[in-house]
Amino acid sequence: MEDIQRQNVMVPRPFLVHRVHKETEDTFTLELNGEDSAESPPFIPGQFNMLYAFGIGEVPISISGRSEASGGWLHTIREVGTVTRALHRMKRGGVLGLRGPFGTGWPIEEARGNDIVFMAGGIGLAPLRPALHVVQSMRDQFGEVALLYGARTPESLLFEKERELWRAKFGVQVKVTVDAAGREWKRNVGVVTNLVERASFDPAHTVAFICGPEVMMRFSVVELKQCGVPEDKIYISMERNMKCAVGFCGHCQFGPTFICKDGPVYRYDRIRQFLNVREV
Amino acid sequence: MTSEPRIIERKALDQLLEALTQEGYQVVGPTLGDGAIVYGPVQASEDFPVGWTDEQEGGVYRLKKREDKALFGYVVGPHSWKKYLHPPERRLWTGQASGTDFELTPEPVETARFAFFGVRSCELHAIEIQDRVFIHNDHVDEDYKARRENAFVVVVQCGQAGKTCFCVSMNTGPKAESGYDLALTEILDEGRHFFHAVAGSPKGAAILQQVETRSATSSDSAEAEEAVQKARGQMGRTLNTKGVKELLQENPEHPRWDSVAERCLSCANCTMVCPTCFCSTVEDTTDLTGDHTERWQKWDSCFTMDFSYLHGGSVRASTKSRYRQWLTHKLSSWIDQFDSSGCVGCGRCVTWCPVGIDLTEEVRSIREENTVRLPSKREASNGNA
């Protein structure tokens, strides 16, 4: 079996679309099971799959969780191009191709006994969600837990019910901000870094997981460092063009690393010198 | 293993080609084509570029007649063996839809057995470098592995070096010491024309036994050694590899990147001719019914805008950033990734650059105006063992 998988690492396997769930105007979640409706294999929160729409193309998408009902993988996707548009049009019972899971994940074990700060920008909440599920499942293993989440508008905020659950039932400090909103929005407006000072955590004993646009992650790191979170306790999830996902094609190089296998989740201090170089 | 050296007379060389064919190998080697010496099928020794040589400089390549009938009296051409091991275009799978379902059928791994005839030492090192990418990695490219394991390697040692050669700097030549099945040295001397042959594997020894040979005298072997030494003394370029990994990694904002960007056409020639560049992309082609589709893997280059495209734009939009990525990868981050330099000093990127950009000169210039202090450890490492 291992041999077959190794040989076919470039060939997508068929997966069934169990459910298509609308999240926002342009964002949706696909629930995917193996073709015999089997539970999807294990994954580490933060890892990604290559999803293939037949005859259209393939894109890397982070796993955003596992369905409690079907055991299928969840992928929360924003429609931005041809392939994601085709994925959006998928219906229950449809088949798509999948390769993965690939890459590194959030080192949740390392955070055990410490405080955790999650910082998410936009769709960046999706790759963090399965890590929040793990924290939720063993909440007493961690101290303070904060989720600082920024989006463009109130309408583009994701996973409202879950955020409420984390806040009300699992003692997670959930702070939300948007770039722009109408009068009816009574909460924060501004960049996500503004939320750091409103969260309560012990910086010296905090592990931070950040996912969002690169510029958002860079400023989030600055803010966290200023409050005293050590550089080697900050993790970020990087994104580059990906084709093969196994280190053969060279596209996703970031400094001396390949994001598909050395990332997407990196400890900040290990890639710091490349983050500040333009067009690296 | 290396065997006792044997001598193959020029007129008996065709026996070697026949023996390889008999063993089921498809012999490929240097031939004349497109105004250059390129690799293609070889049936007989007359197919080799008999009596031709090449003249090379930055941005210059010219064929010239030799005064003798040497078969391998040239340096290297624009092709490298990667076109057989990691082909420019390869189908990965075909897909057929039926209703909402579909089936994907992987392309079988290549079963052709190639005999590479005329491999230079730098090229052998380049093959070993690509082995690190496609075989000795987290995942294995089974097609590459099959092609590689099936290949028979006949080295022809360099008897001369070109003006863009610098294998001595990269510690990759001019003499191939191991990793081949057979190593020949061509000797033309006072009307004599013969090949000094050493087997480097049991496969090589077995093939050699099928060819009419005589044992080499010590003066034959001395002549063979002298030929390679001559090439060693003719290197047209040098590259100081001392601390080059740190030099490039620490200098992403060096002004030299701006100056090279003014000359670089971003044409990707250097990456196409480079024997170690391995980057590829995939293209899906679907027929008009939408039911039949194929995925092809094709060579790609970090010099294209598409290479770094990420929703909305290219990460490396400027020529400066693309040249910097290529050179830094080749000489520096390659060492982090594969424990080896990505450069073997073959000089192809210098010769085939339409504007003659010379990486040895670029590195020299960055080094001379280096304002960043380099760490002293690992100073002597250039990555090539």
Coordinates of C-alpha atoms in Angstrom, one line a residue, chain B residues 2 54 67 92 122 141 163 185 195 207 217 239 243 245 247 261 284-285 332 341 353-354 357:
Chain B
T2 CA 37.8 0.1 -11.1
D54 CA 33.3 23.9 -30.0
E67 CA 42.6 19.2 -37.7
L92 CA 1.8 12.1 -15.4
C122 CA 30.7 17.7 -14.5
D141 CA 10.0 10.3 -8.3
K163 CA 36.6 29.3 -21.9
T185 CA 39.8 8.7 -22.4
F195 CA 40.6 4.9 -26.1
I207 CA 30.4 -5.0 -21.6
T217 CA 50.7 -0.1 -20.8
L239 CA 34.7 30.7 -9.0
G243 CA 31.8 31.0 2.1
K245 CA 26.5 30.1 0.8
L247 CA 27.8 35.5 1.0
A261 CA 18.9 43.0 -13.6
D284 CA -3.8 20.1 -17.5
T285 CA -5.2 19.7 -21.0
S332 CA 23.7 28.8 -1.6
S341 CA 26.0 23.0 -4.4
C353 CA 23.1 33.5 -21.9
P354 CA 22.2 35.7 -24.9
I357 CA 26.0 37.2 -18.0

